[in-house]
Backbone as a ProteinNet text record, in pm:
[ID]
protein_1_A
[PRIMARY]
LGILYGLSASFFISVMSACVKMTSYYFFLLVATRSALQIVLLHPIIIYQQIDIRKSFRLPQAYFVFGRAIAETISVSCQFYAYQNMNIGDAAAIIYSSPFITGILAAIFLKEKFTLFNLLATIVSFGGVILVSKPPFIFGSGEGDGTQTNFGVAGIAFCGAICTSIAILNVRKIGNSVDTYVLTYYFSIVCCIVPLIITGITGSFELPPCGSRRLLLLTIGLLGFLGHLSFVKAIQLEEAMLVAVIRTVDVLFGYVLEITVFGTTPSILSIIGAFLVVSS
[TERTIARY]
85.3	0.7	81.9	200.2	291.3	352.2	387.9	443.1	318.9	202.7	104.1	83.1	94.2	87.8	215.7	317.3	452.5	438.4	380.4	356.7	263.6	159.6	48.7	100.4	181.6	257	337	412.9	500	409	299.7	216.8	169	103.5	48.9	150.4	259.8	389.4	429.3	440.3	504.2	409	281.3	182.6	189.9	204.9	221.5	334.6	432.8	561.7	556.8	474	464.3	378.3	272.1	194	279.2	379.6	475	548.3	599.2	678.7	598	459.7	387.2	370.6	379.7	341.1	466.5	449.5	553.2	560.3	469	476	610.9	632.1	746.9	714.4	826.7	795.1	758.8	813.9	752.2	596.8	547.2	394.5	335.9	388.3	330.8	320.5	432.5	435.9	339.2	322.1	217.4	74.4	59.2	-81.3	-115.8	-26.1	-32.6	-64.8	-5.8	-1.6	-132	-189	-321.2	-413.9	-414.2	-533.2	-528.7	-420.2	-407	-483	-451	-509.3	-670.4	-726.4	-862.5	-917.1	-857.1	-906	-886	-799.8	-778.3	-873.6	-916.6	-1011.4	-1143.4	-1217.5	-1335.1	-1299.8	-1181.9	-1150.8	-1116.1	-1043.2	-998.4	-1134.4	-1236.8	-1342.7	-1437.2	-1439.4	-1539.1	-1485.4	-1368.5	-1287.5	-1264.3	-1296.6	-1298.1	-1135.1	-1041.9	-897	-855.3	-795.9	-740.9	-608.3	-578.2	-449.7	-363.6	-414.9	-327.9	-236.4	-268.6	-186.2	-31	-19.9	123.7	196.1	149.2	217.6	295.7	254.8	329.7	467.2	566.2	695.2	717.2	796.8	887.6	840.4	716.4	656.3	647.2	635.3	636.4	754.4	871.7	1007.1	1010.4	961.2	976	882	736.5	631.8	697.1	737.4	763.5	927.5	1015	1129.7	1098.4	1005.9	957	908.4	820.8	762.7	842.9	944.6	1053.7	1146.8	1178.2	1277.5	1185.3	1054.1	975.9	945.8	926.5	915.5	1021.6	1150.9	1274	1277	1241	1247.3	1170	1018.6	950.6	967.3	1036.4	1083.5	1198.2	1298.7	1392.8	1345.2	1237.7	1177.3	1117.9	1043.1	960.1	1031.8	1175.6	1249	1328	1357.8	1433.8	1341.2	1210.7	1114.2	1102.9	1106.1	1076	1187.9	1331.9	1440.3	1543	1477.9	1556.7	1460.9	1509.4	1420.3	1375.7	1231.5	1175.3	1237.6	1273.3	1342.5	1463	1553.6	1670	1650.1	1565.5	1523.7	1477.4	1391.1	1344.2	1451.2	1556.7	1659.6	1756	1767.5	1857.4	1787.8	1652.1	1568.7	1539.4	1522.3	1495	1635.7	1732.6	1860.4	1874.6	1764	1745	1781.1	1733.7	1747.6	1906.6	2001.1	2134.3	2171.2	2110.6	2120.7	2035.7	1912.1	1833	1872.7	1932.2	2000.6	2120.3	2202.5	2309.5	2255.3	2160.5	2105.9	2021.2	1959	1875.6	1950.9	2071.1	2156.1	2224.7	2239.7	2313.7	2205.6	2082.1	1983.5	1887	1836.8	1719	1780.7	1913.3	1975.6	1914.5	1863.1	1817.4	1945.1	1930.4	2040.6	2097.5	2238.9	2305.3	2396.3	2365.5	2447.1	2544.9	2630.8	2730.3	2665.8	2551	2454.5	2414.4	2373.5	2318.8	2429.1	2557.9	2674.9	2698.3	2700.7	2718.9	2592.5	2480.7	2367.5	2396.9	2444.3	2470	2563.9	2688.8	2789	2733.9	2652.4	2581	2484.1	2401.2	2325.2	2395.2	2482.4	2568.1	2629.8	2680.7	2750.7	2634.8	2517.6	2421.3	2369.8	2376	2363.9	2459.8	2582.7	2692.7	2690.5	2644	2590.7	2474.6	2383.4	2266.8	2300.5	2362.4	2402.8	2504.9	2602.3	2706.3	2788.5	2877.9	2944.5	3050.7	3060.9	3154.1	3306.3	3336.9	3476.9	3512.3	3416.3	3445.3	3411.1	3310.8	3257	3319.2	3373.7	3413.5	3302	3317.8	3229.4	3103.4	3104.7	3000.7	2982	2838.4	2811.7	2785	2855.1	2825	2831.9	2741.9	2723	2622.8	2558.7	2447.2	2476.1	2595.9	2630.6	2642.3	2704.7	2738.2	2588.2	2496.1	2351.1	2267.4	2286.6	2222	2292.3	2415.9	2477.3	2425.5	2417.7	2362.9	2220.9	2128.8	2002.8	2006.3	2102.8	2111.6	2151.1	2241.2	2258.2	2165.3	2063	1934.1	1857.6	1849.6	1766.3	1833.6	1962.7	2021.3	2007.3	1993.5	1967.9	1816	1734	1593.2	1593.2	1684.6	1694.1	1740.9	1843	1888.5	1779.2	1696	1593.9	1482	1458.8	1353.5	1400	1525.7	1581.8	1560	1573.2	1565.3	1404.3	1333.4	1172.3	1139	1181.7	1145.9	1193.5	1303	1355.4	1256.7	1224.9	1130.7	993.9	947.8	816.9	838.3	943.3	969.3	989	1049.5	1077	923.8	824.3	699.3	623.5	645.2	563.6	402.4	328.9	182.7	128.8	224.1	170.4	109.8	127.4	54.9	-12.3	-143.7	-227.2	-156.6	-174.4	-130.5	-187.7	-296.2	-368	-312.7	-284.6	-243.6	-75.7	-14.4	131.7	116.1	36.6	19.1	-16.5	-122.3	-175.9	-66.4	12.3	118.1	201.4	253	341.6	286.1	150.6	108.5	99.5	66.3	61.7	213	301.3	453.2	492.6	449.3	479.5	402.1	293.9	209	270.4	303.9	338	461.4	567	711.8	718.3	672.5	685.1	608.7	502.1	427.1	492.6	566.1	641.2	755.9	814.3	915.5	872.2	750.7	710.2	676.1	630.4	595	720.8	831.7	944.5	1013.1	1000.1	1065.1	977.7	861.7	751.7	707.5	731.8	687.4	560.9	464.7	336.6	245.4	190.2	111.8	-31.9	-146.8	-272.9	-309.3	-313.4	-328.1	-475	-490.4	-635	-734.4	-843.2	-955.7	-912.5	-972.4	-937.6	-842	-779.1	-693.4	-588.9	-518.2	-396.1	-432.1	-546.4	-586.7	-618.7	-691.5	-718.3	-604	-499	-366.9	-300.5	-315.3	-266.9	-331.1	-463.4	-560.2	-537.4	-498.7	-442.9	-327.9	-243.6	-106.6	-125.2	-226.6	-250.2	-310.5	-417.8	-472.7	-388.7	-322	-219.9	-122.4	-65.2	35.9	-24.8	-161.8	-223	-228.1	-278.9	-299.4	-161.6	-53.7	65.6	125.1	110.6	172.3	100.5	-27.8	-92.9	-48.3	-37.1	2.3	152.2	248.2	374.3	384.8	326.6	321.5	288.4	184.9	104.6	207.7	264.9	383.2	483	536.2	658.3	602.2	476.9	452.6	428.3	404.6	381.3	505.1	603.9	735.9	843	953.5	1087.4	1117.4	1195.9	1221	1293.7	1405.8	1492	1410.8	1317.7	1226	1150.2	1078.4	996.9	1048.7	1183.2	1256.4	1303.9	1327.2	1374.6	1237.6	1124.8	999.7	959.2	997.5	985.3	1060.4	1165.8	1258.3	1171.6	1050.1	972.1	948.6	945.6	905.3	999.5	1114.5	1228.7	1171.2	1116.1	1060.1	935	838.2	735.5	763.5	881.8	941.2	986.2	1064.5	1098.7	997.1	897.3	801.8	686.1	680.2	608.9	686.8	828.4	914.5	892.4	898.3	894.9	763.3	671.4	515.4	457.4	494.9	409.4	481.9	632.2	699.2	795.4	799	874.5	1022.9	1082	1210.7	1284.3	1398.8	1458.1	1577.8	1583.6	1698.1	1832.2	1933.1	2069.6	2090.5	2205	2245.7	2290.6	2383	2436.4	2327.6	2218.6	2114.2	2035.4	2001.4	1945.4	2021.2	2159.9	2240.7	2241.3	2244	2256.6	2117.7	2003.9	1880.9	1864.8	1926.4	1907.2	1993	2113.6	2186.2	2112.8	2035.5	1966.6	1876	1789.7	1651	1721.3	1816.8	1872	1912.1	1970.1	2034.3	1933.5
-122.8	9.7	126.3	117.5	229	258.4	159.2	176.4	243.7	203.9	260.1	401.3	430.8	588.9	663.2	605.5	652.8	674.2	590.4	602.3	696.2	723.9	804.2	947.2	958.5	1096.9	1147	1043.4	1071.3	1136.2	1057.7	1115.4	1238.8	1277.7	1401.1	1513	1495	1601.4	1619.9	1518.2	1529.1	1621.1	1590.5	1686.4	1823.2	1831.4	1981.9	2038.8	1967.5	2036.4	2090.8	2028.2	2089.8	2197.8	2192.7	2324.7	2423.5	2408	2525.4	2574	2489.3	2545.3	2631.2	2606.4	2674.4	2826.1	2847.3	2970.9	3059.7	3196.6	3297.6	3379.9	3312.7	3388.6	3364.4	3455.4	3442.1	3296.6	3216.5	3075.6	3091.1	3177.7	3202.6	3216.6	3297	3308.3	3186.5	3088	2959.6	2860.8	2880.8	2805.2	2836.5	2981.6	3029.4	2984.2	3017.3	2971.2	2824.7	2735.9	2595.5	2569.1	2618.1	2609.3	2653.8	2783.4	2845.3	2745	2685.4	2603.7	2479.8	2420.5	2296.3	2326.3	2450.7	2487.1	2493.5	2530.2	2546.6	2411.4	2318.3	2176.2	2110.5	2127.4	2041.5	2076.4	2202.4	2218.6	2141	2121.4	2034.5	1898.6	1855.8	1704.2	1700.8	1795	1794.6	1821.8	1897.3	1929	1797.5	1729.3	1624.7	1505	1485.8	1368.6	1399.8	1515.3	1578.3	1555.1	1592.6	1569.8	1689	1653.9	1738.8	1790.1	1895.3	1932.8	1994.9	2013.9	2046.5	1954.9	1831	1743.3	1740.5	1791.3	1788.9	1900.2	1970.2	2089.7	2011.2	1888.5	1815.4	1777.9	1797.2	1765.5	1608.4	1550.8	1601.6	1608.2	1562.7	1571.6	1710.9	1819	1941.8	1993.3	1944.2	1971.4	1913.4	1775.3	1705.9	1763	1799.4	1856.6	1972.2	2079.2	2190.9	2204.1	2098.2	2080.3	2031.8	1953	1876.1	2000.6	2089.2	2182	2291.8	2330.4	2419.5	2365	2226.2	2161.5	2148.8	2115.3	2079.7	2224.9	2336.9	2446.3	2500.9	2486.2	2521.6	2413.9	2309.1	2213.5	2250.5	2269	2300.7	2419.8	2522	2638.6	2609.1	2530.3	2501.9	2421.6	2355.3	2260	2318.9	2427.2	2534.9	2605.7	2645.8	2744.3	2651.9	2535.2	2444.3	2410.9	2386.7	2343.4	2452.2	2583.4	2702.5	2736	2678.9	2739.5	2619.7	2503.5	2394.1	2298.5	2188.3	2059.5	2012.8	1959.9	1895.5	1780.6	1694.8	1578.6	1591	1689.4	1712.3	1746	1837.3	1881.7	1774	1685	1563.9	1477	1462.7	1348.7	1402.2	1547.9	1597.7	1588.2	1630.6	1641.6	1501.4	1394	1274.5	1187.3	1235.4	1182.9	1182.3	1230	1232.1	1099.5	969.1	846.4	830.5	868.5	841.8	934.7	1064	1149.3	1089.4	1045.4	994.6	856	782.9	667.5	689.6	777.1	807.5	881	968.6	1044	943	853	760.3	671.5	615.1	507.6	602.2	724.8	794.2	821.8	886.3	940.2	826.7	749.1	653.1	512.9	501.2	345.7	252.1	303.9	211.8	150.8	36.1	-47.1	37.8	43	99.3	-11.1	-86.2	-204.4	-155.1	-254	-217.1	-204.6	-265.4	-238.2	-95.4	-44.1	97.6	172.4	136.5	242.2	227.3	126.7	121.3	210.9	189.4	261.2	416.4	443	600	647.5	575.1	618.5	627.1	524.8	548	666.7	670.4	803.9	923.5	943.5	1074.7	1099.3	982.6	997	1060.5	993.8	1033.8	1191.1	1219.6	1366.6	1484.3	1429.1	1491.5	1502.7	1385.7	1411.8	1485.2	1493	1593.1	1736.7	1749.7	1904.8	1954.7	1866.7	1901.2	2032.8	1999	2117	2156.4	2294	2363.6	2319.5	2287	2257.1	2108.1	2033.3	1904.8	1909.9	1961.6	1963	2094.2	2186.9	2299.3	2403.1	2526.9	2628.4	2617.6	2516.7	2494.5	2600.8	2622.7	2717.8	2870.6	2962.7	3083.7	3062.5	3126.1	3115.7	3022	2940.2	2871.8	2749.6	2702.1	2582.2	2642.1	2750.8	2793.9	2841.2	2903.8	2910.1	2805.8	2705.2	2565.2	2497.2	2512	2455.3	2517.7	2646.8	2716.9	2674.9	2651.2	2600.5	2469.6	2391.7	2252.7	2249.9	2347.9	2343	2373.8	2462	2478	2366.4	2294.9	2176.1	2062.9	2071.5	1973	2017.1	2132.4	2177.5	2139.7	2143	2093	1932.5	1853.5	1718.5	1709.3	1792.6	1766.5	1800	1908	1933.8	1840.2	1775.8	1657.6	1563.6	1505.7	1399.2	1433.4	1557.2	1596.1	1595.6	1633.9	1629.1	1476.7	1395.8	1239.5	1198.3	1224.6	1166.3	1213.5	1348.3	1407	1316.6	1289.3	1229.4	1088.5	1023.7	893.9	886.5	976.7	989.8	977.7	1078.4	1093.3	961.7	903.9	771	782.3	710.2	729.9	801	858.1	937.6	1050.1	1113.5	1232.8	1212.8	1254.4	1216.6	1291.2	1227.5	1263.5	1406.8	1427.6	1560.6	1656.8	1649.7	1735.4	1789.3	1678.3	1690.3	1783.9	1782.6	1858.6	1982.9	2001.6	2116.7	2230.9	2174.9	2252.1	2294.7	2200.2	2223.1	2333	2326.7	2421.1	2558.9	2583	2704.4	2769.1	2705.1	2751.8	2773.8	2700.3	2708	2812	2870.7	2971.2	3117.7	3118.2	3241.7	3290	3196.4	3226.2	3297.3	3226.5	3285	3404.6	3428.2	3560.7	3657.4	3640.1	3729.1	3771.7	3662.2	3707.2	3781.4	3744.5	3808.6	3977.5	3980	4120.1	4205.7	4132.8	4232.6	4263.5	4164.7	4179	4265	4290.1	4341.8	4288	4146	4070.2	4008.4	4028.6	3976.9	4033.7	3950.3	3966.1	3891.9	3945.3	3874.5	3830	3710.3	3644.3	3691.3	3734.4	3755.1	3649.9	3666.2	3557.5	3477.9	3378.7	3299.1	3177.9	3152.3	3036.7	3026.9	3155.8	3161.1	3152.3	3184.1	3166.6	3022.3	2960.8	2820.2	2722.3	2759.5	2691.5	2692.7	2807.8	2812.7	2731.1	2715.9	2641.9	2496.6	2456	2311.1	2283.3	2389.6	2341.5	2323.6	2377.2	2381.7	2244.2	2202.3	2077.4	1945	1951	1842.9	1843.3	1962.9	1945.9	1895.2	1930.3	1874.1	1713.5	1653.8	1513.6	1445.7	1501.2	1453.8	1453.9	1556.4	1581.9	1476.8	1460.4	1354.1	1230.4	1189.8	1044.5	1020.7	1126.5	1117.4	1096.9	1181.7	1164.9	1025.7	980.4	842.2	734.1	746.8	648	637.5	744.4	758.4	688.1	712.3	645.6	494.4	450.5	294.6	229.8	283	212.2	276.5	206.6	282.2	379.1	489.9	611.6	622.7	521.8	505.5	439.7	345.2	282.9	394.9	460.3	563.9	661.9	699.9	807.1	755.9	607.9	554.9	540.2	521.9	484.1	623	738.5	885.7	911.8	839.6	868.3	812.9	770.3	754.8	895.1	989.9	1125.3	1170.6	1125.2	1146.9	1099.7	984	927.9	1011.3	1041.2	1115.5	1267.4	1310.7	1435.6	1439.3	1357.9	1358.6	1322.4	1244.2	1219.5	1352.8	1409.9	1554.5	1646.9	1648.9	1750.2	1736.3	1599.7	1572.6	1597.6	1561.3	1550.8	1689.5	1762.5	1893.2	1995.1	2019.5	2116.3	2106.2	1983.6	1952.1	1952.2	1943	1970.2	1830.3	1822.7	1680.3	1705.5	1607.7	1614.3	1562.3	1607.4	1555.4	1431	1373.1	1232	1216	1317.1	1310.4	1313.4	1391.8	1400.9	1268.2	1201.8	1063.2	979.1	971.6	870.5	877.7	1037.8	1064	1026	1051.2	1010.1	870.1	796.1	662.5	583.4	638.7	594.9	640	752.6	784.7	702.7	659.8	580.6	418.9	382	251.6	243.1	328.6	299.5	297.2
9.7	-20.8	1	73	81.2	-58.4	-122.1	-264.3	-356.8	-362.1	-434.4	-407.1	-268.4	-241.2	-295.8	-299.4	-347.3	-503.9	-573.3	-704.9	-754.3	-671.2	-683.6	-668.9	-574.6	-554	-654.8	-723.3	-825.5	-943	-983.8	-1096.8	-1055.5	-938.2	-923	-943	-862.3	-858.4	-993.6	-1084.4	-1210.4	-1299.2	-1306	-1369.4	-1310.4	-1177.4	-1128.3	-1158.7	-1179.9	-1230.4	-1352.4	-1449.2	-1600	-1591	-1497.3	-1477.4	-1420.9	-1334.8	-1277.1	-1395.3	-1479.3	-1583.1	-1696.9	-1717.7	-1782.8	-1747.3	-1605.9	-1565.2	-1566.4	-1569.1	-1565.4	-1415.5	-1332.7	-1201.9	-1113.5	-1030.3	-927.6	-848.7	-833.7	-800.6	-654.4	-570.2	-429.6	-432	-513.4	-535.7	-562.5	-643.6	-677.9	-556	-479	-362.7	-262.7	-247.1	-137.5	-190.6	-326.3	-382.3	-348.7	-371.5	-363.4	-220	-133.4	17.3	55.8	15.8	62.1	24.1	-95	-138.2	-64.8	-0.7	72.2	189	253.1	387.5	372.4	257	228.2	208.6	150.8	124.6	260.2	336.7	451.6	573.1	578.3	662.5	682.3	576.7	582.5	635.6	588.7	626.7	776.4	833.8	960.4	1054.1	1011.4	1095.3	1080.3	964	952.3	1026.2	1025	1110.3	1245.9	1294.7	1427.9	1479.1	1404.3	1435.1	1528.9	1628.3	1729.9	1674.2	1611.4	1551	1677.7	1780.2	1907	1943.9	1932.5	1983.1	1946.4	1835.6	1751.5	1841.8	1920.8	1985.9	2114.9	2149.3	2251.8	2223.8	2306.8	2279.5	2309.6	2223.1	2145	1992.8	1980	1850.1	1766.2	1839.1	1787.2	1724.1	1776.6	1717.1	1573.4	1559.5	1419.3	1339.7	1383.9	1281.4	1241.9	1301.9	1247.3	1180.5	1222.1	1157.3	1009.4	998.2	878	787.3	849.4	781.5	718.1	796.9	743	643	659.3	560.8	415.9	430	316.4	239.2	315.5	256.6	168.4	239.9	150	21.8	35.5	-64.1	-177.6	-132	-244	-319.3	-258.1	-317.4	-417.4	-369.4	-468.6	-573	-549.8	-668.6	-764.2	-737	-819.1	-901.3	-821.9	-905	-1017.5	-980.1	-1075.8	-1177.9	-1153.2	-1272.6	-1375.4	-1310.1	-1405.4	-1494.8	-1458.9	-1508.8	-1572	-1577.2	-1639.9	-1688.2	-1759.4	-1800.6	-1687.6	-1709.4	-1604.5	-1547.5	-1653.1	-1632.8	-1559.6	-1610.3	-1533.7	-1389.6	-1370.4	-1243.6	-1134.4	-1197	-1121.8	-1087.2	-1189.6	-1177.6	-1043.7	-1043.9	-931	-812.5	-807.3	-686.6	-612.8	-702.8	-644.8	-646.1	-643.5	-612	-451.9	-386.7	-250.2	-173.3	-246.6	-183.1	-100	-188.8	-145.6	-10.1	-14	113.1	217.6	187.3	275.3	345.4	272.7	319.1	401.5	395.6	481.9	600	598	721.7	807.3	734.1	802.7	883.3	823.8	895.6	1024.6	1009.9	1132.6	1221.6	1193.2	1286.3	1318.5	1225.1	1274.5	1277.2	1259.5	1272.6	1178.4	1068.6	932.9	893.7	833.7	757.8	632.9	634.3	511.5	478	370.8	328.2	227.5	202.6	75.5	-69.5	-57.6	-192	-185.9	-75.3	-62.3	-92.2	-58.1	-75.6	-232.1	-306.1	-434.9	-523.7	-479.2	-538.1	-513.1	-401.2	-376.4	-473.9	-487.4	-586.2	-736.9	-756.7	-912.7	-925.9	-815.8	-820.1	-815.4	-741.1	-738.5	-862.8	-934.8	-1077.1	-1179.7	-1157.8	-1247.2	-1224.1	-1109.1	-1070.8	-1141	-1122.5	-1193.4	-1356.9	-1413.7	-1568.8	-1603.4	-1511.9	-1542.3	-1508.2	-1401.1	-1360.3	-1445.6	-1500.6	-1597.5	-1523.4	-1414.8	-1353.5	-1438.1	-1471.7	-1546.8	-1513.9	-1391.7	-1353.7	-1401.2	-1436.1	-1512.1	-1643.6	-1704.7	-1841.6	-1920.5	-1857.1	-1919.4	-1936.9	-1982.4	-2002.6	-2086.2	-2171.6	-2276.2	-2343.6	-2390.4	-2483.2	-2413.6	-2422.1	-2364.9	-2212	-2134.3	-1992.4	-1944.6	-2045.3	-2023.6	-1933.1	-1957.8	-1855.5	-1722.2	-1700.3	-1561.4	-1498	-1575.2	-1545.8	-1492.1	-1573.8	-1554.6	-1435.3	-1423.5	-1294.3	-1172.3	-1184.4	-1058.6	-1020.7	-1137.2	-1105.7	-1042.1	-1104.8	-1048.5	-908.6	-886.3	-731.8	-637.2	-684.7	-601.5	-608.1	-728.6	-702.5	-610.5	-605.8	-516.1	-375.2	-348	-215.9	-184.1	-276.1	-249	-202.2	-280.2	-241.8	-114.1	-64.7	82.7	169.3	141.3	242.8	236.4	122.8	108.8	194	203.3	284.4	430.8	486.1	611.8	651.7	559.7	591.5	590.7	521.5	510.4	658.1	700.5	827	944.2	941.8	1046.4	1043.7	922.8	924.2	955.1	930.2	970.4	1126.7	1182.2	1328.4	1385.8	1319.9	1399.6	1394	1269	1235.2	1219.5	1288.8	1292.8	1408	1489.7	1617.3	1587.2	1456.4	1416.5	1286.2	1287.3	1157.9	1052.9	928.3	797.1	764.9	785.9	760.3	846.7	974.5	1055.5	1021	973.6	921.9	800.3	700.8	578.5	622.2	734.4	768	809.6	911.1	963	845.5	776.8	636.3	566.3	523.7	448.1	507.5	640	705.8	688.9	726	712.4	565.8	478.3	344.1	282.2	330.9	277.4	340.2	458.2	532	488	485.9	454.8	311.9	196.2	71.5	52.9	135	120.7	167.5	291.5	345.4	246.5	184.8	84.2	-43.8	-91.7	-206.1	-159.6	-33.2	18.5	27.3	66	93.6	-53.2	-145.4	-263.4	-360.7	-332.3	-398.1	-535.5	-523.4	-644.7	-630.4	-532.6	-524.4	-638.2	-704.1	-812.3	-800.6	-796.3	-802.5	-933.1	-964.7	-1100.5	-1155.7	-1282.4	-1330	-1348.6	-1365.2	-1383	-1519.6	-1533.9	-1667.1	-1642.1	-1756.7	-1756.9	-1672.8	-1651.4	-1558.9	-1404.1	-1376	-1230.5	-1218.8	-1322.1	-1309.7	-1307.2	-1381.7	-1375.5	-1248.5	-1153.3	-1042.2	-934	-947.3	-864.2	-906.3	-1024.7	-1056	-979.3	-1000.7	-909.1	-768.1	-711.3	-569	-539.1	-633.3	-606.4	-631.4	-726.5	-773	-647.8	-594.8	-495.5	-373.1	-352.2	-237.3	-227.4	-345.5	-354.6	-363.8	-417.8	-427.7	-280	-198.7	-72.8	22.1	27.5	97.8	73.4	-45	-75.7	-50	-55.2	-21.8	126.4	226	357.8	403.1	339.7	383.9	356.5	227.8	184.6	289.8	327.7	426.3	571.7	616.8	729.9	718.3	605.3	580.6	546.5	489.7	449.3	490.3	476.8	512.6	439.4	497.6	444.7	322	309.2	184.7	64.4	110.1	7.6	-74	5.9	-48.4	-122.2	-84.6	-157.5	-313	-294.4	-432.8	-514.7	-462.5	-532	-607.5	-553.5	-583.9	-723.9	-740.4	-862.3	-985.2	-971	-1115	-1164.1	-1061.7	-1121.9	-1244	-1242.3	-1354	-1483	-1496.4	-1609.7	-1651.6	-1560	-1594.9	-1639.8	-1586.6	-1618.3	-1752.7	-1805.3	-1938.1	-2035.4	-2005	-2090.6	-2103.5	-1998.7	-1993.2	-2088.4	-2065	-2126.8	-2294.4	-2327.7	-2474.9	-2541.2	-2482.6	-2516.9	-2505.6	-2407.7	-2380.7	-2420.4	-2405.4	-2433.7	-2559.2	-2611.5	-2725	-2721.7	-2588.4	-2560.3	-2567.2	-2640	-2614.2	-2539.5	-2421.9	-2331	-2409.5	-2370	-2405.5	-2360.6	-2441.4	-2425.9	-2269.2	-2226.6	-2081.9	-1992.7	-2003.7	-1907	-1917.6	-2021.8	-2012	-1958.9	-1974.4	-1909.1	-1769.7	-1728	-1575.2	-1524.4	-1576.6	-1527.8	-1520.5	-1613	-1604.5	-1473.7	-1466.3	-1340.2	-1204.6	-1197.5	-1086.4	-1051.6	-1150.6	-1155.7	-1121.5	-1199.6	-1184.5	-1055.3	-1004.2	-848.8	-740.4
[MASK]
++++++++++++++++++++++++++++++++++++++++++++++++++++++++++++++++++++++++++++++++++++++++++++++++++++++++++++++++++++++++++++++++++++++++++++++++++++++++++++++++++++++++++++++++++++++++++++++++++++++++++++++++++++++++++++++++++++++++++++++++++++++++++++++++++++++++++++++++++++++++

């Protein structure tokens, strides 16, 4: 059941990433919009099921609940930026290289097994990330400044992968002691307030007009909501590293969407790198 939840999360998030790429709005505004819609959708569920959201304030659960919310907020922001500024499949390959980070951190903090096979998979996955990100100190300057720019975006995507791993560890530490909806609720609040503050400070807040552009933003929020719930439920039912590995299916979905929707063909190095990440 946990595997099915993980695959469902991959599908929803992949389609959402394509919608993010279609928009021209500031990525922090997209993050805030998605989170605001999640809050609206969660309220009826929490009220209907009579869930007490105050239980999560009890220590030590509160540390992990808010630690997870902060880590996931940074992760989502990095992901949205990457989706807007690079190939969806490439971004997904870097973001979902998080299993090797998750495996190392889970072995240290959660005492989960980290075998020789896990180590080999980690090396292969990291090699795939190198091929996708194409760091200029290995591959040269490339064409103009494009490689340097892409490497900078790739670096942000990798930061998102690290934060995803930290969020996974927090949810795994919590286990089933906190309801899935409560976890998503607190994350949505943090992920809505923080980006709104940033857009207010930078003066980049923009209210989308009625019509297809606003409908696209609502679609991003709905897909993000469904993907997030599926993701959290998968982590609660399965081992942290297994869920992270299942989510690498996003890479395949990402390339399919990039080719079919945007008509962009990924480079050979990107395909090889993505294959290494998924195969690991």
